[in-house]
mmCIF file with all atom_site columns, C-alpha atoms and ligand atoms in Angstrom:
data_model
loop_
_atom_site.group_PDB
_atom_site.id
_atom_site.type_symbol
_atom_site.label_atom_id
_atom_site.label_alt_id
_atom_site.label_comp_id
_atom_site.label_asym_id
_atom_site.label_entity_id
_atom_site.label_seq_id
_atom_site.pdbx_PDB_ins_code
_atom_site.Cartn_x
_atom_site.Cartn_y
_atom_site.Cartn_z
_atom_site.occupancy
_atom_site.B_iso_or_equiv
_atom_site.pdbx_formal_charge
_atom_site.auth_seq_id
_atom_site.auth_comp_id
_atom_site.auth_asym_id
_atom_site.auth_atom_id
_atom_site.pdbx_PDB_model_num
ATOM   1   C  CA  . MET A 1 1   ? 99.722  84.388  113.107 1.00 0.00 ? 1   MET A CA  1
ATOM   2   C  CA  . ILE A 1 2   ? 96.316  85.708  113.500 1.00 0.00 ? 2   ILE A CA  1
ATOM   3   C  CA  . HIS A 1 3   ? 96.246  89.060  115.161 1.00 0.00 ? 3   HIS A CA  1
ATOM   4   C  CA  . PRO A 1 4   ? 92.793  90.618  116.740 1.00 0.00 ? 4   PRO A CA  1
ATOM   5   C  CA  . ILE A 1 5   ? 91.546  93.668  114.785 1.00 0.00 ? 5   ILE A CA  1
ATOM   6   C  CA  . VAL A 1 6   ? 92.182  96.843  116.443 1.00 0.00 ? 6   VAL A CA  1
ATOM   7   C  CA  . LYS A 1 7   ? 88.493  98.469  116.935 1.00 0.00 ? 7   LYS A CA  1
ATOM   8   C  CA  . TYR A 1 8   ? 87.463  102.176 116.588 1.00 0.00 ? 8   TYR A CA  1
ATOM   9   C  CA  . GLY A 1 9   ? 88.587  104.126 119.664 1.00 0.00 ? 9   GLY A CA  1
ATOM   10  C  CA  . ASP A 1 10  ? 92.350  103.043 119.477 1.00 0.00 ? 10  ASP A CA  1
ATOM   11  C  CA  . PRO A 1 11  ? 94.451  106.204 118.536 1.00 0.00 ? 11  PRO A CA  1
ATOM   12  C  CA  . VAL A 1 12  ? 96.299  104.038 116.295 1.00 0.00 ? 12  VAL A CA  1
ATOM   13  C  CA  . LEU A 1 13  ? 93.734  104.125 113.690 1.00 0.00 ? 13  LEU A CA  1
ATOM   14  C  CA  . GLU A 1 14  ? 93.527  107.796 113.514 1.00 0.00 ? 14  GLU A CA  1
ATOM   15  C  CA  . THR A 1 15  ? 97.270  108.215 113.334 1.00 0.00 ? 15  THR A CA  1
ATOM   16  C  CA  . PRO A 1 16  ? 98.920  108.764 109.881 1.00 0.00 ? 16  PRO A CA  1
ATOM   17  C  CA  . ALA A 1 17  ? 101.323 105.676 109.471 1.00 0.00 ? 17  ALA A CA  1
ATOM   18  C  CA  . ARG A 1 18  ? 104.921 105.801 108.666 1.00 0.00 ? 18  ARG A CA  1
ATOM   19  C  CA  . PRO A 1 19  ? 106.519 104.650 105.374 1.00 0.00 ? 19  PRO A CA  1
ATOM   20  C  CA  . VAL A 1 20  ? 107.885 101.128 104.751 1.00 0.00 ? 20  VAL A CA  1
ATOM   21  C  CA  . GLU A 1 21  ? 111.595 101.362 104.461 1.00 0.00 ? 21  GLU A CA  1
ATOM   22  C  CA  . LYS A 1 22  ? 112.710 97.860  104.544 1.00 0.00 ? 22  LYS A CA  1
ATOM   23  C  CA  . PHE A 1 23  ? 111.564 95.151  102.210 1.00 0.00 ? 23  PHE A CA  1
ATOM   24  C  CA  . ASP A 1 24  ? 113.137 92.292  104.280 1.00 0.00 ? 24  ASP A CA  1
ATOM   25  C  CA  . ASP A 1 25  ? 111.728 89.095  105.966 1.00 0.00 ? 25  ASP A CA  1
ATOM   26  C  CA  . GLU A 1 26  ? 110.049 91.082  108.636 1.00 0.00 ? 26  GLU A CA  1
ATOM   27  C  CA  . LEU A 1 27  ? 107.925 92.717  106.246 1.00 0.00 ? 27  LEU A CA  1
ATOM   28  C  CA  . LYS A 1 28  ? 107.029 89.476  104.596 1.00 0.00 ? 28  LYS A CA  1
ATOM   29  C  CA  . ALA A 1 29  ? 106.105 87.963  107.900 1.00 0.00 ? 29  ALA A CA  1
ATOM   30  C  CA  . LEU A 1 30  ? 103.845 91.121  108.430 1.00 0.00 ? 30  LEU A CA  1
ATOM   31  C  CA  . VAL A 1 31  ? 102.284 90.497  105.048 1.00 0.00 ? 31  VAL A CA  1
ATOM   32  C  CA  . ALA A 1 32  ? 101.468 86.938  105.757 1.00 0.00 ? 32  ALA A CA  1
ATOM   33  C  CA  . ASP A 1 33  ? 99.985  87.941  109.209 1.00 0.00 ? 33  ASP A CA  1
ATOM   34  C  CA  . MET A 1 34  ? 97.889  90.401  107.613 1.00 0.00 ? 34  MET A CA  1
ATOM   35  C  CA  . PHE A 1 35  ? 96.639  88.233  104.887 1.00 0.00 ? 35  PHE A CA  1
ATOM   36  C  CA  . GLU A 1 36  ? 95.821  85.366  107.797 1.00 0.00 ? 36  GLU A CA  1
ATOM   37  C  CA  . SER A 1 37  ? 94.238  88.019  109.992 1.00 0.00 ? 37  SER A CA  1
ATOM   38  C  CA  . MET A 1 38  ? 92.070  89.476  107.153 1.00 0.00 ? 38  MET A CA  1
ATOM   39  C  CA  . TYR A 1 39  ? 90.631  86.018  106.062 1.00 0.00 ? 39  TYR A CA  1
ATOM   40  C  CA  . ALA A 1 40  ? 89.895  85.193  109.608 1.00 0.00 ? 40  ALA A CA  1
ATOM   41  C  CA  . ALA A 1 41  ? 87.836  88.241  109.904 1.00 0.00 ? 41  ALA A CA  1
ATOM   42  C  CA  . GLN A 1 42  ? 86.268  87.610  106.489 1.00 0.00 ? 42  GLN A CA  1
ATOM   43  C  CA  . GLY A 1 43  ? 87.513  91.206  105.245 1.00 0.00 ? 43  GLY A CA  1
ATOM   44  C  CA  . VAL A 1 44  ? 88.454  92.085  101.760 1.00 0.00 ? 44  VAL A CA  1
ATOM   45  C  CA  . GLY A 1 45  ? 91.253  94.615  102.943 1.00 0.00 ? 45  GLY A CA  1
ATOM   46  C  CA  . LEU A 1 46  ? 93.360  95.164  105.909 1.00 0.00 ? 46  LEU A CA  1
ATOM   47  C  CA  . ALA A 1 47  ? 95.822  97.847  106.412 1.00 0.00 ? 47  ALA A CA  1
ATOM   48  C  CA  . ALA A 1 48  ? 98.487  97.467  108.949 1.00 0.00 ? 48  ALA A CA  1
ATOM   49  C  CA  . PRO A 1 49  ? 97.374  99.936  111.636 1.00 0.00 ? 49  PRO A CA  1
ATOM   50  C  CA  . GLN A 1 50  ? 94.123  97.667  112.096 1.00 0.00 ? 50  GLN A CA  1
ATOM   51  C  CA  . ILE A 1 51  ? 96.670  95.079  113.739 1.00 0.00 ? 51  ILE A CA  1
ATOM   52  C  CA  . GLY A 1 52  ? 98.346  98.019  115.675 1.00 0.00 ? 52  GLY A CA  1
ATOM   53  C  CA  . VAL A 1 53  ? 101.258 98.277  113.389 1.00 0.00 ? 53  VAL A CA  1
ATOM   54  C  CA  . SER A 1 54  ? 101.403 101.891 112.151 1.00 0.00 ? 54  SER A CA  1
ATOM   55  C  CA  . VAL A 1 55  ? 103.205 101.519 108.804 1.00 0.00 ? 55  VAL A CA  1
ATOM   56  C  CA  . ARG A 1 56  ? 102.051 102.224 105.333 1.00 0.00 ? 56  ARG A CA  1
ATOM   57  C  CA  . LEU A 1 57  ? 101.121 98.616  104.328 1.00 0.00 ? 57  LEU A CA  1
ATOM   58  C  CA  . THR A 1 58  ? 97.953  97.039  103.177 1.00 0.00 ? 58  THR A CA  1
ATOM   59  C  CA  . VAL A 1 59  ? 96.619  93.785  101.864 1.00 0.00 ? 59  VAL A CA  1
ATOM   60  C  CA  . ILE A 1 60  ? 93.667  93.503  99.730  1.00 0.00 ? 60  ILE A CA  1
ATOM   61  C  CA  . ASP A 1 61  ? 91.880  90.505  98.189  1.00 0.00 ? 61  ASP A CA  1
ATOM   62  C  CA  . VAL A 1 62  ? 88.285  91.408  96.881  1.00 0.00 ? 62  VAL A CA  1
ATOM   63  C  CA  . THR A 1 63  ? 87.522  87.774  96.031  1.00 0.00 ? 63  THR A CA  1
ATOM   64  C  CA  . ASN A 1 64  ? 87.983  86.981  99.770  1.00 0.00 ? 64  ASN A CA  1
ATOM   65  C  CA  . GLY A 1 65  ? 90.407  84.139  99.157  1.00 0.00 ? 65  GLY A CA  1
ATOM   66  C  CA  . LYS A 1 66  ? 88.609  82.570  96.180  1.00 0.00 ? 66  LYS A CA  1
ATOM   67  C  CA  . ASN A 1 67  ? 91.267  83.710  93.729  1.00 0.00 ? 67  ASN A CA  1
ATOM   68  C  CA  . PRO A 1 68  ? 94.872  83.384  94.760  1.00 0.00 ? 68  PRO A CA  1
ATOM   69  C  CA  . GLU A 1 69  ? 95.647  85.818  91.757  1.00 0.00 ? 69  GLU A CA  1
ATOM   70  C  CA  . ALA A 1 70  ? 93.608  88.504  93.396  1.00 0.00 ? 70  ALA A CA  1
ATOM   71  C  CA  . LYS A 1 71  ? 95.908  88.840  96.305  1.00 0.00 ? 71  LYS A CA  1
ATOM   72  C  CA  . LEU A 1 72  ? 97.299  92.332  96.656  1.00 0.00 ? 72  LEU A CA  1
ATOM   73  C  CA  . VAL A 1 73  ? 100.016 93.762  98.668  1.00 0.00 ? 73  VAL A CA  1
ATOM   74  C  CA  . LEU A 1 74  ? 100.679 97.618  98.718  1.00 0.00 ? 74  LEU A CA  1
ATOM   75  C  CA  . ALA A 1 75  ? 103.294 99.277  100.478 1.00 0.00 ? 75  ALA A CA  1
ATOM   76  C  CA  . ASN A 1 76  ? 103.663 103.132 100.487 1.00 0.00 ? 76  ASN A CA  1
ATOM   77  C  CA  . PRO A 1 77  ? 100.561 103.120 98.145  1.00 0.00 ? 77  PRO A CA  1
ATOM   78  C  CA  . GLU A 1 78  ? 99.526  106.583 96.315  1.00 0.00 ? 78  GLU A CA  1
ATOM   79  C  CA  . ILE A 1 79  ? 96.470  107.243 94.243  1.00 0.00 ? 79  ILE A CA  1
ATOM   80  C  CA  . ILE A 1 80  ? 97.676  108.772 91.292  1.00 0.00 ? 80  ILE A CA  1
ATOM   81  C  CA  . HIS A 1 81  ? 94.444  109.256 88.987  1.00 0.00 ? 81  HIS A CA  1
ATOM   82  C  CA  . ILE A 1 82  ? 90.954  108.961 89.905  1.00 0.00 ? 82  ILE A CA  1
ATOM   83  C  CA  . ASP A 1 83  ? 87.547  108.918 87.597  1.00 0.00 ? 83  ASP A CA  1
ATOM   84  C  CA  . GLY A 1 84  ? 84.020  108.848 87.991  1.00 0.00 ? 84  GLY A CA  1
ATOM   85  C  CA  . GLU A 1 85  ? 82.034  108.185 90.991  1.00 0.00 ? 85  GLU A CA  1
ATOM   86  C  CA  . GLN A 1 86  ? 80.357  105.565 92.928  1.00 0.00 ? 86  GLN A CA  1
ATOM   87  C  CA  . ARG A 1 87  ? 78.205  105.461 96.031  1.00 0.00 ? 87  ARG A CA  1
ATOM   88  C  CA  . GLU A 1 88  ? 77.899  102.154 97.770  1.00 0.00 ? 88  GLU A CA  1
ATOM   89  C  CA  . ASP A 1 89  ? 77.393  101.031 101.334 1.00 0.00 ? 89  ASP A CA  1
ATOM   90  C  CA  . GLU A 1 90  ? 80.808  100.597 103.005 1.00 0.00 ? 90  GLU A CA  1
ATOM   91  C  CA  . GLY A 1 91  ? 81.985  98.899  106.184 1.00 0.00 ? 91  GLY A CA  1
ATOM   92  C  CA  . CYS A 1 92  ? 85.141  98.440  108.030 1.00 0.00 ? 92  CYS A CA  1
ATOM   93  C  CA  . LEU A 1 93  ? 86.627  95.520  110.285 1.00 0.00 ? 93  LEU A CA  1
ATOM   94  C  CA  . SER A 1 94  ? 87.416  98.042  112.765 1.00 0.00 ? 94  SER A CA  1
ATOM   95  C  CA  . LEU A 1 95  ? 83.838  99.198  113.131 1.00 0.00 ? 95  LEU A CA  1
ATOM   96  C  CA  . PRO A 1 96  ? 81.996  95.927  113.167 1.00 0.00 ? 96  PRO A CA  1
ATOM   97  C  CA  . GLY A 1 97  ? 78.266  96.171  112.762 1.00 0.00 ? 97  GLY A CA  1
ATOM   98  C  CA  . PHE A 1 98  ? 78.214  99.619  111.235 1.00 0.00 ? 98  PHE A CA  1
ATOM   99  C  CA  . ARG A 1 99  ? 77.906  100.740 107.592 1.00 0.00 ? 99  ARG A CA  1
ATOM   100 C  CA  . GLY A 1 100 ? 77.428  103.781 105.602 1.00 0.00 ? 100 GLY A CA  1
ATOM   101 C  CA  . VAL A 1 101 ? 77.114  105.070 102.022 1.00 0.00 ? 101 VAL A CA  1
ATOM   102 C  CA  . VAL A 1 102 ? 80.408  106.655 100.972 1.00 0.00 ? 102 VAL A CA  1
ATOM   103 C  CA  . PRO A 1 103 ? 81.341  108.321 97.984  1.00 0.00 ? 103 PRO A CA  1
ATOM   104 C  CA  . ARG A 1 104 ? 84.091  107.046 96.100  1.00 0.00 ? 104 ARG A CA  1
ATOM   105 C  CA  . PRO A 1 105 ? 85.805  107.405 92.619  1.00 0.00 ? 105 PRO A CA  1
ATOM   106 C  CA  . LEU A 1 106 ? 84.646  104.548 90.191  1.00 0.00 ? 106 LEU A CA  1
ATOM   107 C  CA  . TYR A 1 107 ? 88.204  104.295 88.759  1.00 0.00 ? 107 TYR A CA  1
ATOM   108 C  CA  . ALA A 1 108 ? 91.510  104.683 90.760  1.00 0.00 ? 108 ALA A CA  1
ATOM   109 C  CA  . THR A 1 109 ? 94.972  104.050 89.642  1.00 0.00 ? 109 THR A CA  1
ATOM   110 C  CA  . VAL A 1 110 ? 97.504  103.272 92.489  1.00 0.00 ? 110 VAL A CA  1
ATOM   111 C  CA  . ARG A 1 111 ? 101.137 103.337 92.440  1.00 0.00 ? 111 ARG A CA  1
ATOM   112 C  CA  . ALA A 1 112 ? 102.717 101.122 95.280  1.00 0.00 ? 112 ALA A CA  1
ATOM   113 C  CA  . PHE A 1 113 ? 105.589 98.640  96.105  1.00 0.00 ? 113 PHE A CA  1
ATOM   114 C  CA  . ASP A 1 114 ? 104.883 94.987  96.400  1.00 0.00 ? 114 ASP A CA  1
ATOM   115 C  CA  . ALA A 1 115 ? 106.495 92.962  99.240  1.00 0.00 ? 115 ALA A CA  1
ATOM   116 C  CA  . ASP A 1 116 ? 109.754 92.630  97.326  1.00 0.00 ? 116 ASP A CA  1
ATOM   117 C  CA  . GLY A 1 117 ? 110.048 96.476  97.128  1.00 0.00 ? 117 GLY A CA  1
ATOM   118 C  CA  . LYS A 1 118 ? 109.098 96.454  93.168  1.00 0.00 ? 118 LYS A CA  1
ATOM   119 C  CA  . VAL A 1 119 ? 107.130 99.526  92.384  1.00 0.00 ? 119 VAL A CA  1
ATOM   120 C  CA  . PHE A 1 120 ? 104.022 98.819  90.207  1.00 0.00 ? 120 PHE A CA  1
ATOM   121 C  CA  . GLU A 1 121 ? 100.983 100.731 89.009  1.00 0.00 ? 121 GLU A CA  1
ATOM   122 C  CA  . MET A 1 122 ? 97.377  99.315  88.843  1.00 0.00 ? 122 MET A CA  1
ATOM   123 C  CA  . ARG A 1 123 ? 94.207  100.640 87.559  1.00 0.00 ? 123 ARG A CA  1
ATOM   124 C  CA  . SER A 1 124 ? 91.127  99.461  89.298  1.00 0.00 ? 124 SER A CA  1
ATOM   125 C  CA  . GLU A 1 125 ? 87.287  99.993  89.342  1.00 0.00 ? 125 GLU A CA  1
ATOM   126 C  CA  . GLY A 1 126 ? 84.289  99.288  91.484  1.00 0.00 ? 126 GLY A CA  1
ATOM   127 C  CA  . LEU A 1 127 ? 84.890  97.322  94.497  1.00 0.00 ? 127 LEU A CA  1
ATOM   128 C  CA  . LEU A 1 128 ? 88.720  97.246  94.083  1.00 0.00 ? 128 LEU A CA  1
ATOM   129 C  CA  . ALA A 1 129 ? 88.835  101.176 93.582  1.00 0.00 ? 129 ALA A CA  1
ATOM   130 C  CA  . ARG A 1 130 ? 86.831  101.421 96.704  1.00 0.00 ? 130 ARG A CA  1
ATOM   131 C  CA  . ALA A 1 131 ? 89.093  99.207  98.520  1.00 0.00 ? 131 ALA A CA  1
ATOM   132 C  CA  . PHE A 1 132 ? 92.063  100.853 97.372  1.00 0.00 ? 132 PHE A CA  1
ATOM   133 C  CA  . CYS A 1 133 ? 90.689  104.302 98.648  1.00 0.00 ? 133 CYS A CA  1
ATOM   134 C  CA  . HIS A 1 134 ? 89.427  102.889 102.055 1.00 0.00 ? 134 HIS A CA  1
ATOM   135 C  CA  . GLU A 1 135 ? 92.826  101.247 102.711 1.00 0.00 ? 135 GLU A CA  1
ATOM   136 C  CA  . ILE A 1 136 ? 94.848  104.085 101.736 1.00 0.00 ? 136 ILE A CA  1
ATOM   137 C  CA  . ASP A 1 137 ? 92.514  106.421 104.145 1.00 0.00 ? 137 ASP A CA  1
ATOM   138 C  CA  . HIS A 1 138 ? 93.416  104.107 106.902 1.00 0.00 ? 138 HIS A CA  1
ATOM   139 C  CA  . LEU A 1 139 ? 97.191  104.659 106.221 1.00 0.00 ? 139 LEU A CA  1
ATOM   140 C  CA  . ASN A 1 140 ? 96.417  108.340 106.710 1.00 0.00 ? 140 ASN A CA  1
ATOM   141 C  CA  . GLY A 1 141 ? 94.248  107.874 109.902 1.00 0.00 ? 141 GLY A CA  1
ATOM   142 C  CA  . VAL A 1 142 ? 91.178  108.197 108.046 1.00 0.00 ? 142 VAL A CA  1
ATOM   143 C  CA  . LEU A 1 143 ? 88.217  105.951 108.666 1.00 0.00 ? 143 LEU A CA  1
ATOM   144 C  CA  . PHE A 1 144 ? 85.026  105.646 106.502 1.00 0.00 ? 144 PHE A CA  1
ATOM   145 C  CA  . LEU A 1 145 ? 83.183  107.442 109.378 1.00 0.00 ? 145 LEU A CA  1
ATOM   146 C  CA  . ASN A 1 146 ? 84.964  110.711 108.244 1.00 0.00 ? 146 ASN A CA  1
ATOM   147 C  CA  . HIS A 1 147 ? 83.130  110.669 105.053 1.00 0.00 ? 147 HIS A CA  1
ATOM   148 C  CA  . LEU A 1 148 ? 79.821  110.301 106.693 1.00 0.00 ? 148 LEU A CA  1
ATOM   149 C  CA  . SER A 1 149 ? 77.403  113.112 107.410 1.00 0.00 ? 149 SER A CA  1
ATOM   150 C  CA  . MET A 1 150 ? 77.904  114.440 110.892 1.00 0.00 ? 150 MET A CA  1
ATOM   151 C  CA  . LEU A 1 151 ? 74.527  113.255 111.903 1.00 0.00 ? 151 LEU A CA  1
ATOM   152 C  CA  . LYS A 1 152 ? 75.263  109.710 110.910 1.00 0.00 ? 152 LYS A CA  1
ATOM   153 C  CA  . ARG A 1 153 ? 78.694  109.908 112.342 1.00 0.00 ? 153 ARG A CA  1
ATOM   154 C  CA  . ASP A 1 154 ? 77.632  111.257 115.822 1.00 0.00 ? 154 ASP A CA  1
ATOM   155 C  CA  . MET A 1 155 ? 74.982  108.599 115.934 1.00 0.00 ? 155 MET A CA  1
ATOM   156 C  CA  . ILE A 1 156 ? 77.611  105.819 115.397 1.00 0.00 ? 156 ILE A CA  1
ATOM   157 C  CA  . ARG A 1 157 ? 79.862  107.361 117.895 1.00 0.00 ? 157 ARG A CA  1
ATOM   158 C  CA  . ARG A 1 158 ? 77.182  107.581 120.381 1.00 0.00 ? 158 ARG A CA  1
ATOM   159 C  CA  . LYS A 1 159 ? 76.105  103.799 119.819 1.00 0.00 ? 159 LYS A CA  1
ATOM   160 C  CA  . ILE A 1 160 ? 79.903  102.711 120.365 1.00 0.00 ? 160 ILE A CA  1
ATOM   161 C  CA  . ARG A 1 161 ? 80.050  104.811 123.336 1.00 0.00 ? 161 ARG A CA  1
ATOM   162 C  CA  . LYS A 1 162 ? 77.288  103.048 124.916 1.00 0.00 ? 162 LYS A CA  1
ATOM   163 C  CA  . MET A 1 163 ? 78.668  99.773  123.857 1.00 0.00 ? 163 MET A CA  1
ATOM   164 C  CA  . LYS A 1 164 ? 81.976  100.722 125.482 1.00 0.00 ? 164 LYS A CA  1
ATOM   165 C  CA  . LYS A 1 165 ? 80.312  101.051 128.830 1.00 0.00 ? 165 LYS A CA  1
ATOM   166 C  CA  . THR A 1 166 ? 78.568  97.589  128.619 1.00 0.00 ? 166 THR A CA  1
ATOM   167 C  CA  . GLY A 1 167 ? 81.775  96.097  127.653 1.00 0.00 ? 167 GLY A CA  1
ATOM   168 C  CA  . GLU A 1 168 ? 80.426  95.211  124.197 1.00 0.00 ? 168 GLU A CA  1
ATOM   169 C  CA  . TRP A 1 169 ? 83.168  97.094  122.317 1.00 0.00 ? 169 TRP A CA  1
HETATM 170 NI NI1 . LIG B 2 .   ? 88.729  99.679  107.280 1.00 0.00 ? 1   LIG B NI1 1
#
């Protein structure tokens, strides 16, 4: 089932999510819904709070559906090693229309559980490392906005406030 993406302003996006505890059919259904919702929104990553479910679960596919092997499910993910730096433009499905340059590590190793509850570690670089950091931020209630300069952040917040008034947000 495709869920609407929660937009900036909803407190669920700024609330640290609770850990996944049961790797059951309900979790697998949530994972399936998250992939469906992410592809429908043409995203490369989606965290559960973005569909209003405050659990530490994220799905990522940096090929945007082109390579089935690129589909990743990360429950209770943690970054265990980082190296280097990249500075690229970043966006978020919860902040449509806004982007900003966010410094991120060039390499990131994550430890997480898959949908069956099996622990794994994965090293990443470039866009995938960026996606890991961005999505894990979501699980901690942090948005890419928090990494921008105060000036840029306030500018985006002001624009969104205006859009809310006119019903565009
Ligand atoms: Ni995001």
